PDB file of C-alpha atoms in Angstrom:
ATOM      1  CA  UNK A   1     109.914  87.831 101.009  1.00  0.00           C
ATOM      2  CA  UNK A   2     107.821  89.766 103.093  1.00  0.00           C
ATOM      3  CA  UNK A   3     105.404  88.994 106.033  1.00  0.00           C
ATOM      4  CA  UNK A   4     103.139  91.723 104.681  1.00  0.00           C
ATOM      5  CA  UNK A   5     101.704  92.915 101.641  1.00  0.00           C
ATOM      6  CA  UNK A   6     103.983  95.450  99.670  1.00  0.00           C
ATOM      7  CA  UNK A   7     102.194  98.272  97.523  1.00  0.00           C
ATOM      8  CA  UNK A   8     103.720  98.069  94.337  1.00  0.00           C
ATOM      9  CA  UNK A   9     105.066 101.172  92.409  1.00  0.00           C
ATOM     10  CA  UNK A  10     105.183 100.995  89.057  1.00  0.00           C
ATOM     11  CA  UNK A  11     108.871 100.739  87.922  1.00  0.00           C
ATOM     12  CA  UNK A  12     110.590 101.634  84.537  1.00  0.00           C
ATOM     13  CA  UNK A  13     113.390  99.031  84.255  1.00  0.00           C
ATOM     14  CA  UNK A  14     116.636  99.781  82.635  1.00  0.00           C
ATOM     15  CA  UNK A  15     118.058  97.080  80.220  1.00  0.00           C
ATOM     16  CA  UNK A  16     121.424  97.204  82.081  1.00  0.00           C
ATOM     17  CA  UNK A  17     120.110  96.564  85.592  1.00  0.00           C
ATOM     18  CA  UNK A  18     121.340  93.903  87.501  1.00  0.00           C
ATOM     19  CA  UNK A  19     119.562  90.576  87.829  1.00  0.00           C
ATOM     20  CA  UNK A  20     119.352  87.222  89.396  1.00  0.00           C
ATOM     21  CA  UNK A  21     117.659  84.374  87.433  1.00  0.00           C
ATOM     22  CA  UNK A  22     116.783  81.001  88.841  1.00  0.00           C
ATOM     23  CA  UNK A  23     115.397  77.836  88.041  1.00  0.00           C
ATOM     24  CA  UNK A  24     111.766  76.922  89.003  1.00  0.00           C
ATOM     25  CA  UNK A  25     109.865  78.835  91.819  1.00  0.00           C
ATOM     26  CA  UNK A  26     109.368  79.443  95.302  1.00  0.00           C
ATOM     27  CA  UNK A  27     109.032  82.039  98.589  1.00  0.00           C
ATOM     28  CA  UNK A  28     109.002  83.122 102.081  1.00  0.00           C
ATOM     29  CA  UNK A  29     107.770  86.546 103.374  1.00  0.00           C
ATOM     30  CA  UNK A  30     109.448  88.678 101.121  1.00  0.00           C
ATOM     31  CA  UNK A  31     112.127  87.691  99.254  1.00  0.00           C
ATOM     32  CA  UNK A  32     114.247  90.017  96.789  1.00  0.00           C
ATOM     33  CA  UNK A  33     115.526  87.490  94.684  1.00  0.00           C
ATOM     34  CA  UNK A  34     117.407  90.080  92.768  1.00  0.00           C
ATOM     35  CA  UNK A  35     118.899  93.277  92.791  1.00  0.00           C
ATOM     36  CA  UNK A  36     115.964  95.989  92.779  1.00  0.00           C
ATOM     37  CA  UNK A  37     119.149  98.069  92.830  1.00  0.00           C
ATOM     38  CA  UNK A  38     119.479 100.705  90.077  1.00  0.00           C
ATOM     39  CA  UNK A  39     116.218 101.610  89.356  1.00  0.00           C
ATOM     40  CA  UNK A  40     118.733 104.606  89.572  1.00  0.00           C
ATOM     41  CA  UNK A  41     121.424 104.250  87.634  1.00  0.00           C
ATOM     42  CA  UNK A  42     123.862 106.029  89.981  1.00  0.00           C
ATOM     43  CA  UNK A  43     123.613 103.917  92.779  1.00  0.00           C
ATOM     44  CA  UNK A  44     126.633 102.116  93.961  1.00  0.00           C
ATOM     45  CA  UNK A  45     125.446  99.507  96.713  1.00  0.00           C
ATOM     46  CA  UNK A  46     121.796  98.497  96.053  1.00  0.00           C
ATOM     47  CA  UNK A  47     119.460  99.727  98.907  1.00  0.00           C
ATOM     48  CA  UNK A  48     115.996  98.464  99.113  1.00  0.00           C
ATOM     49  CA  UNK A  49     113.151 100.834  99.848  1.00  0.00           C
ATOM     50  CA  UNK A  50     111.494  98.437 102.416  1.00  0.00           C
ATOM     51  CA  UNK A  51     113.380  95.863 105.072  1.00  0.00           C
ATOM     52  CA  UNK A  52     110.906  95.084 107.241  1.00  0.00           C
ATOM     53  CA  UNK A  53     110.150  91.343 107.194  1.00  0.00           C
ATOM     54  CA  UNK A  54     112.843  90.745 104.598  1.00  0.00           C
ATOM     55  CA  UNK A  55     113.787  86.962 104.325  1.00  0.00           C
ATOM     56  CA  UNK A  56     115.974  86.774 101.405  1.00  0.00           C
ATOM     57  CA  UNK A  57     117.727  88.998  99.292  1.00  0.00           C
ATOM     58  CA  UNK A  58     120.145  87.705  96.687  1.00  0.00           C
ATOM     59  CA  UNK A  59     121.829  90.455  94.422  1.00  0.00           C
ATOM     60  CA  UNK A  60     124.489  89.918  91.976  1.00  0.00           C
ATOM     61  CA  UNK A  61     125.962  93.235  92.723  1.00  0.00           C
ATOM     62  CA  UNK A  62     126.708  93.143  96.370  1.00  0.00           C
ATOM     63  CA  UNK A  63     128.794  89.505  96.466  1.00  0.00           C
ATOM     64  CA  UNK A  64     131.978  91.271  96.396  1.00  0.00           C
ATOM     65  CA  UNK A  65     131.446  92.887  99.515  1.00  0.00           C
ATOM     66  CA  UNK A  66     129.134  89.840 101.077  1.00  0.00           C
ATOM     67  CA  UNK A  67     132.458  87.329 100.079  1.00  0.00           C
ATOM     68  CA  UNK A  68     134.826  89.695 101.519  1.00  0.00           C
ATOM     69  CA  UNK A  69     132.879  90.171 105.040  1.00  0.00           C
ATOM     70  CA  UNK A  70     132.750  86.384 105.019  1.00  0.00           C
ATOM     71  CA  UNK A  71     136.485  86.067 104.607  1.00  0.00           C
ATOM     72  CA  UNK A  72     135.740  84.084 101.101  1.00  0.00           C
ATOM     73  CA  UNK A  73     137.694  84.790  97.948  1.00  0.00           C
ATOM     74  CA  UNK A  74     136.413  87.129  95.288  1.00  0.00           C
ATOM     75  CA  UNK A  75     134.197  85.683  92.489  1.00  0.00           C
ATOM     76  CA  UNK A  76     135.382  87.324  89.418  1.00  0.00           C
ATOM     77  CA  UNK A  77     133.450  88.205  86.164  1.00  0.00           C
ATOM     78  CA  UNK A  78     133.024  85.168  84.092  1.00  0.00           C
ATOM     79  CA  UNK A  79     133.575  82.886  86.823  1.00  0.00           C
ATOM     80  CA  UNK A  80     130.972  80.304  88.005  1.00  0.00           C
ATOM     81  CA  UNK A  81     129.269  80.938  91.468  1.00  0.00           C
ATOM     82  CA  UNK A  82     129.683  78.400  94.227  1.00  0.00           C
ATOM     83  CA  UNK A  83     127.570  80.023  96.197  1.00  0.00           C
ATOM     84  CA  UNK A  84     125.569  82.997  96.602  1.00  0.00           C
ATOM     85  CA  UNK A  85     125.523  85.013  99.738  1.00  0.00           C
ATOM     86  CA  UNK A  86     122.046  86.632 100.913  1.00  0.00           C
ATOM     87  CA  UNK A  87     122.437  90.082 101.842  1.00  0.00           C
ATOM     88  CA  UNK A  88     119.493  90.331 104.125  1.00  0.00           C
ATOM     89  CA  UNK A  89     120.105  89.835 108.209  1.00  0.00           C
ATOM     90  CA  UNK A  90     119.346  85.689 107.459  1.00  0.00           C
ATOM     91  CA  UNK A  91     122.831  85.639 105.855  1.00  0.00           C
ATOM     92  CA  UNK A  92     121.783  82.583 103.859  1.00  0.00           C
ATOM     93  CA  UNK A  93     124.153  80.927 101.412  1.00  0.00           C
ATOM     94  CA  UNK A  94     122.638  79.494  98.346  1.00  0.00           C
ATOM     95  CA  UNK A  95     124.931  76.917  96.937  1.00  0.00           C
ATOM     96  CA  UNK A  96     126.019  74.634  94.053  1.00  0.00           C
ATOM     97  CA  UNK A  97     128.861  72.283  94.297  1.00  0.00           C
ATOM     98  CA  UNK A  98     129.130  70.895  90.644  1.00  0.00           C
ATOM     99  CA  UNK A  99     131.140  73.294  88.440  1.00  0.00           C
ATOM    100  CA  UNK A 100     129.248  72.397  85.552  1.00  0.00           C
ATOM    101  CA  UNK A 101     126.002  73.433  86.968  1.00  0.00           C
ATOM    102  CA  UNK A 102     126.955  76.585  88.050  1.00  0.00           C
ATOM    103  CA  UNK A 103     125.350  80.102  86.636  1.00  0.00           C
ATOM    104  CA  UNK A 104     128.136  82.775  85.741  1.00  0.00           C
ATOM    105  CA  UNK A 105     128.881  86.048  87.073  1.00  0.00           C
ATOM    106  CA  UNK A 106     128.349  88.867  84.540  1.00  0.00           C
ATOM    107  CA  UNK A 107     129.623  92.529  84.906  1.00  0.00           C
ATOM    108  CA  UNK A 108     128.443  95.735  82.635  1.00  0.00           C
ATOM    109  CA  UNK A 109     129.852  98.721  84.066  1.00  0.00           C
ATOM    110  CA  UNK A 110     128.429  99.121  87.690  1.00  0.00           C
ATOM    111  CA  UNK A 111     125.657  96.635  87.132  1.00  0.00           C
ATOM    112  CA  UNK A 112     126.094  92.792  87.742  1.00  0.00           C
ATOM    113  CA  UNK A 113     124.040  89.747  87.155  1.00  0.00           C
ATOM    114  CA  UNK A 114     124.151  85.833  86.653  1.00  0.00           C
ATOM    115  CA  UNK A 115     123.959  84.227  83.470  1.00  0.00           C
ATOM    116  CA  UNK A 116     122.244  80.877  83.846  1.00  0.00           C
ATOM    117  CA  UNK A 117     122.476  78.276  80.809  1.00  0.00           C
ATOM    118  CA  UNK A 118     118.705  77.317  80.608  1.00  0.00           C
ATOM    119  CA  UNK A 119     119.548  73.926  80.713  1.00  0.00           C
ATOM    120  CA  UNK A 120     121.081  72.572  84.145  1.00  0.00           C
ATOM    121  CA  UNK A 121     122.458  75.670  86.076  1.00  0.00           C
ATOM    122  CA  UNK A 122     120.955  76.638  89.434  1.00  0.00           C
ATOM    123  CA  UNK A 123     121.308  77.317  92.959  1.00  0.00           C
ATOM    124  CA  UNK A 124     119.916  75.890  95.945  1.00  0.00           C
ATOM    125  CA  UNK A 125     119.360  76.353  99.676  1.00  0.00           C
ATOM    126  CA  UNK A 126     118.164  74.298 102.562  1.00  0.00           C
ATOM    127  CA  UNK A 127     117.407  75.572 105.642  1.00  0.00           C
ATOM    128  CA  UNK A 128     115.682  75.125 108.901  1.00  0.00           C
ATOM    129  CA  UNK A 129     112.078  74.402 108.808  1.00  0.00           C
ATOM    130  CA  UNK A 130     110.124  77.450 107.360  1.00  0.00           C
ATOM    131  CA  UNK A 131     106.712  78.224 106.877  1.00  0.00           C
ATOM    132  CA  UNK A 132     104.531  81.449 106.316  1.00  0.00           C
ATOM    133  CA  UNK A 133     101.095  82.137 105.404  1.00  0.00           C
ATOM    134  CA  UNK A 134     101.655  85.125 102.894  1.00  0.00           C
ATOM    135  CA  UNK A 135     104.729  86.400 100.789  1.00  0.00           C
ATOM    136  CA  UNK A 136     105.805  89.180  98.424  1.00  0.00           C
ATOM    137  CA  UNK A 137     108.621  87.662  96.029  1.00  0.00           C
ATOM    138  CA  UNK A 138     110.535  90.092  93.441  1.00  0.00           C
ATOM    139  CA  UNK A 139     112.662  88.304  90.595  1.00  0.00           C
ATOM    140  CA  UNK A 140     114.185  90.931  88.122  1.00  0.00           C
ATOM    141  CA  UNK A 141     115.622  88.564  85.131  1.00  0.00           C
ATOM    142  CA  UNK A 142     116.059  88.452  81.047  1.00  0.00           C
ATOM    143  CA  UNK A 143     114.496  85.265  80.028  1.00  0.00           C
ATOM    144  CA  UNK A 144     115.895  84.172  76.515  1.00  0.00           C
ATOM    145  CA  UNK A 145     114.125  81.251  75.919  1.00  0.00           C
ATOM    146  CA  UNK A 146     111.099  78.831  77.047  1.00  0.00           C
ATOM    147  CA  UNK A 147     111.901  75.342  75.895  1.00  0.00           C
ATOM    148  CA  UNK A 148     109.264  73.772  77.992  1.00  0.00           C
ATOM    149  CA  UNK A 149     109.384  71.173  80.883  1.00  0.00           C
ATOM    150  CA  UNK A 150     108.416  73.821  83.424  1.00  0.00           C
ATOM    151  CA  UNK A 151     111.734  75.678  83.159  1.00  0.00           C
ATOM    152  CA  UNK A 152     112.221  79.098  84.870  1.00  0.00           C
ATOM    153  CA  UNK A 153     112.303  81.258  87.921  1.00  0.00           C
ATOM    154  CA  UNK A 154     112.073  79.941  91.233  1.00  0.00           C
ATOM    155  CA  UNK A 155     110.851  77.253  93.740  1.00  0.00           C
ATOM    156  CA  UNK A 156     110.558  76.351  97.496  1.00  0.00           C
ATOM    157  CA  UNK A 157     108.819  73.556  99.515  1.00  0.00           C
ATOM    158  CA  UNK A 158     109.010  71.970 102.772  1.00  0.00           C
ATOM    159  CA  UNK A 159     111.322  69.087 103.063  1.00  0.00           C
ATOM    160  CA  UNK A 160     109.943  66.142 100.828  1.00  0.00           C
ATOM    161  CA  UNK A 161     107.387  68.049  99.487  1.00  0.00           C
ATOM    162  CA  UNK A 162     106.709  69.414  96.050  1.00  0.00           C
ATOM    163  CA  UNK A 163     106.883  72.670  95.250  1.00  0.00           C
ATOM    164  CA  UNK A 164     103.363  73.062  93.723  1.00  0.00           C
ATOM    165  CA  UNK A 165     101.639  71.739  96.624  1.00  0.00           C
ATOM    166  CA  UNK A 166     103.687  72.471  99.601  1.00  0.00           C
ATOM    167  CA  UNK A 167     105.637  75.422  98.699  1.00  0.00           C
ATOM    168  CA  UNK A 168     105.585  78.035  95.841  1.00  0.00           C
ATOM    169  CA  UNK A 169     106.306  77.675  92.097  1.00  0.00           C
ATOM    170  CA  UNK A 170     106.757  80.080  89.447  1.00  0.00           C
ATOM    171  CA  UNK A 171     107.301  78.601  85.925  1.00  0.00           C
ATOM    172  CA  UNK A 172     106.655  79.082  82.238  1.00  0.00           C
ATOM    173  CA  UNK A 173     104.571  76.195  81.699  1.00  0.00           C
ATOM    174  CA  UNK A 174     105.093  72.537  80.181  1.00  0.00           C
ATOM    175  CA  UNK A 175     104.912  73.466  76.739  1.00  0.00           C
ATOM    176  CA  UNK A 176     107.653  75.544  74.949  1.00  0.00           C
ATOM    177  CA  UNK A 177     106.639  78.744  73.744  1.00  0.00           C
ATOM    178  CA  UNK A 178     107.948  81.419  70.856  1.00  0.00           C
ATOM    179  CA  UNK A 179     107.805  84.263  73.054  1.00  0.00           C
ATOM    180  CA  UNK A 180     107.197  84.998  77.253  1.00  0.00           C
ATOM    181  CA  UNK A 181     103.475  84.222  76.946  1.00  0.00           C
ATOM    182  CA  UNK A 182     102.895  81.935  79.762  1.00  0.00           C
ATOM    183  CA  UNK A 183     104.029  82.517  83.643  1.00  0.00           C
ATOM    184  CA  UNK A 184     102.233  79.630  85.907  1.00  0.00           C
ATOM    185  CA  UNK A 185     102.030  80.249  89.718  1.00  0.00           C
ATOM    186  CA  UNK A 186     101.358  77.534  92.106  1.00  0.00           C
ATOM    187  CA  UNK A 187     101.703  77.012  95.765  1.00  0.00           C
ATOM    188  CA  UNK A 188     100.271  75.478  98.946  1.00  0.00           C
ATOM    189  CA  UNK A 189      96.532  76.168  98.703  1.00  0.00           C
ATOM    190  CA  UNK A 190      96.602  76.816  94.877  1.00  0.00           C
ATOM    191  CA  UNK A 191      97.988  73.634  93.309  1.00  0.00           C
ATOM    192  CA  UNK A 192      97.687  72.878  89.668  1.00  0.00           C
ATOM    193  CA  UNK A 193      98.873  75.019  86.785  1.00  0.00           C
ATOM    194  CA  UNK A 194      97.441  78.263  85.723  1.00  0.00           C
ATOM    195  CA  UNK A 195      98.539  81.097  83.359  1.00  0.00           C
ATOM    196  CA  UNK A 196      98.542  84.308  84.934  1.00  0.00           C
ATOM    197  CA  UNK A 197     100.262  86.208  82.649  1.00  0.00           C
ATOM    198  CA  UNK A 198      96.861  87.782  80.878  1.00  0.00           C
ATOM    199  CA  UNK A 199      96.046  90.964  78.725  1.00  0.00           C
ATOM    200  CA  UNK A 200      95.487  94.149  80.801  1.00  0.00           C
ATOM    201  CA  UNK A 201      94.440  97.531  79.614  1.00  0.00           C
ATOM    202  CA  UNK A 202      97.937  98.126  78.146  1.00  0.00           C
ATOM    203  CA  UNK A 203      97.228  95.581  75.544  1.00  0.00           C
ATOM    204  CA  UNK A 204      98.698  91.999  75.064  1.00  0.00           C
ATOM    205  CA  UNK A 205     100.233  90.279  77.752  1.00  0.00           C
ATOM    206  CA  UNK A 206     102.842  88.419  76.259  1.00  0.00           C
ATOM    207  CA  UNK A 207     106.558  89.888  75.354  1.00  0.00           C
ATOM    208  CA  UNK A 208     109.336  88.808  73.240  1.00  0.00           C
ATOM    209  CA  UNK A 209     112.134  87.107  75.141  1.00  0.00           C
ATOM    210  CA  UNK A 210     115.509  88.708  75.872  1.00  0.00           C
ATOM    211  CA  UNK A 211     114.660  92.007  77.868  1.00  0.00           C
ATOM    212  CA  UNK A 212     114.540  92.675  81.506  1.00  0.00           C
ATOM    213  CA  UNK A 213     111.351  92.235  83.433  1.00  0.00           C
ATOM    214  CA  UNK A 214     110.485  92.500  86.908  1.00  0.00           C
ATOM    215  CA  UNK A 215     108.254  89.401  88.068  1.00  0.00           C
ATOM    216  CA  UNK A 216     106.183  89.886  91.240  1.00  0.00           C
ATOM    217  CA  UNK A 217     104.271  87.550  93.241  1.00  0.00           C
ATOM    218  CA  UNK A 218     102.015  88.749  96.051  1.00  0.00           C
ATOM    219  CA  UNK A 219     100.202  85.814  97.904  1.00  0.00           C
ATOM    220  CA  UNK A 220      97.681  85.384 101.009  1.00  0.00           C
ATOM    221  CA  UNK A 221      94.857  83.106 101.525  1.00  0.00           C
ATOM    222  CA  UNK A 222      91.788  83.982 100.136  1.00  0.00           C
ATOM    223  CA  UNK A 223      89.862  84.818  97.048  1.00  0.00           C
ATOM    224  CA  UNK A 224      92.357  86.050  94.254  1.00  0.00           C
ATOM    225  CA  UNK A 225      94.727  85.650  97.177  1.00  0.00           C
ATOM    226  CA  UNK A 226      97.763  84.963  94.451  1.00  0.00           C
ATOM    227  CA  UNK A 227      98.194  87.676  91.925  1.00  0.00           C
ATOM    228  CA  UNK A 228     100.914  88.167  89.726  1.00  0.00           C
ATOM    229  CA  UNK A 229     102.425  91.459  88.269  1.00  0.00           C
ATOM    230  CA  UNK A 230     104.555  92.195  85.553  1.00  0.00           C
ATOM    231  CA  UNK A 231     106.784  94.993  85.507  1.00  0.00           C
ATOM    232  CA  UNK A 232     104.855  96.516  88.352  1.00  0.00           C
ATOM    233  CA  UNK A 233     101.091  96.286  86.522  1.00  0.00           C
ATOM    234  CA  UNK A 234      98.861  93.600  87.782  1.00  0.00           C
ATOM    235  CA  UNK A 235      98.070  90.925  85.522  1.00  0.00           C
ATOM    236  CA  UNK A 236      96.391  87.615  86.615  1.00  0.00           C
ATOM    237  CA  UNK A 237      95.319  86.231  89.921  1.00  0.00           C
ATOM    238  CA  UNK A 238      93.803  83.037  91.352  1.00  0.00           C
ATOM    239  CA  UNK A 239      92.447  81.914  94.643  1.00  0.00           C
ATOM    240  CA  UNK A 240      94.462  80.250  97.380  1.00  0.00           C
ATOM    241  CA  UNK A 241      92.481  77.858  99.987  1.00  0.00           C
ATOM    242  CA  UNK A 242      94.028  78.113 103.496  1.00  0.00           C
ATOM    243  CA  UNK A 243      97.919  76.622 103.902  1.00  0.00           C
ATOM    244  CA  UNK A 244     101.078  77.591 104.793  1.00  0.00           C
ATOM    245  CA  UNK A 245     103.908  78.002 102.080  1.00  0.00           C
ATOM    246  CA  UNK A 246     107.060  75.828 102.699  1.00  0.00           C
ATOM    247  CA  UNK A 247     110.233  77.644 102.738  1.00  0.00           C
ATOM    248  CA  UNK A 248     112.756  74.584 103.856  1.00  0.00           C
ATOM    249  CA  UNK A 249     114.097  74.335 100.412  1.00  0.00           C
ATOM    250  CA  UNK A 250     114.736  76.906  97.807  1.00  0.00           C
TER     251      UNK A 250
END
């Protein structure tokens, strides 16, 4: 999450890049919910090109170092993640106390990612009261299916509020789909489901499930203030009324 708009480069995404996949959607100023790590294959520790305004950075590849710094036992490949440590200066902790609902840490060479089962795996954060008028969210993920029921990537809200009216929500819609063909983005000031995965100059918007994609949402108040980018390319947008996006819970 960043407190200002970011200029988005066009990114060539490698199939073995580290990811974080979350259940239903949200944000703050700017949040890298994933590792932007290895747009360069050789990088050891991931480094974000922009850190000003960073509120959250969840990166599977940094967990060994973060857990050692926090004097916690290591999280081994194949283990369920009881908590995920934020690598930003905020040092937030996303948790899952129920073992059967924990995503599993996976490693492939120098890359690391969390595998969610698509049924009930998720991580959550309750934090001090937080509101922001604008933000940018990045999620690098490889969705495998869309069973419907508003499944997908990330959500946030104020305490006691709904994500789609008081926070931010990114999901794949109510109906199941055979391909990655629907990405709905709702928030405070932009309530009501709307598919922002639309056709662009490069052709049809939909993609087969299985590959990694960079999902980016850039949000501010105003006409077409809510923008969606897929793999660095502008897709759809929608208007957003005057509002504050809640970040109490993610």
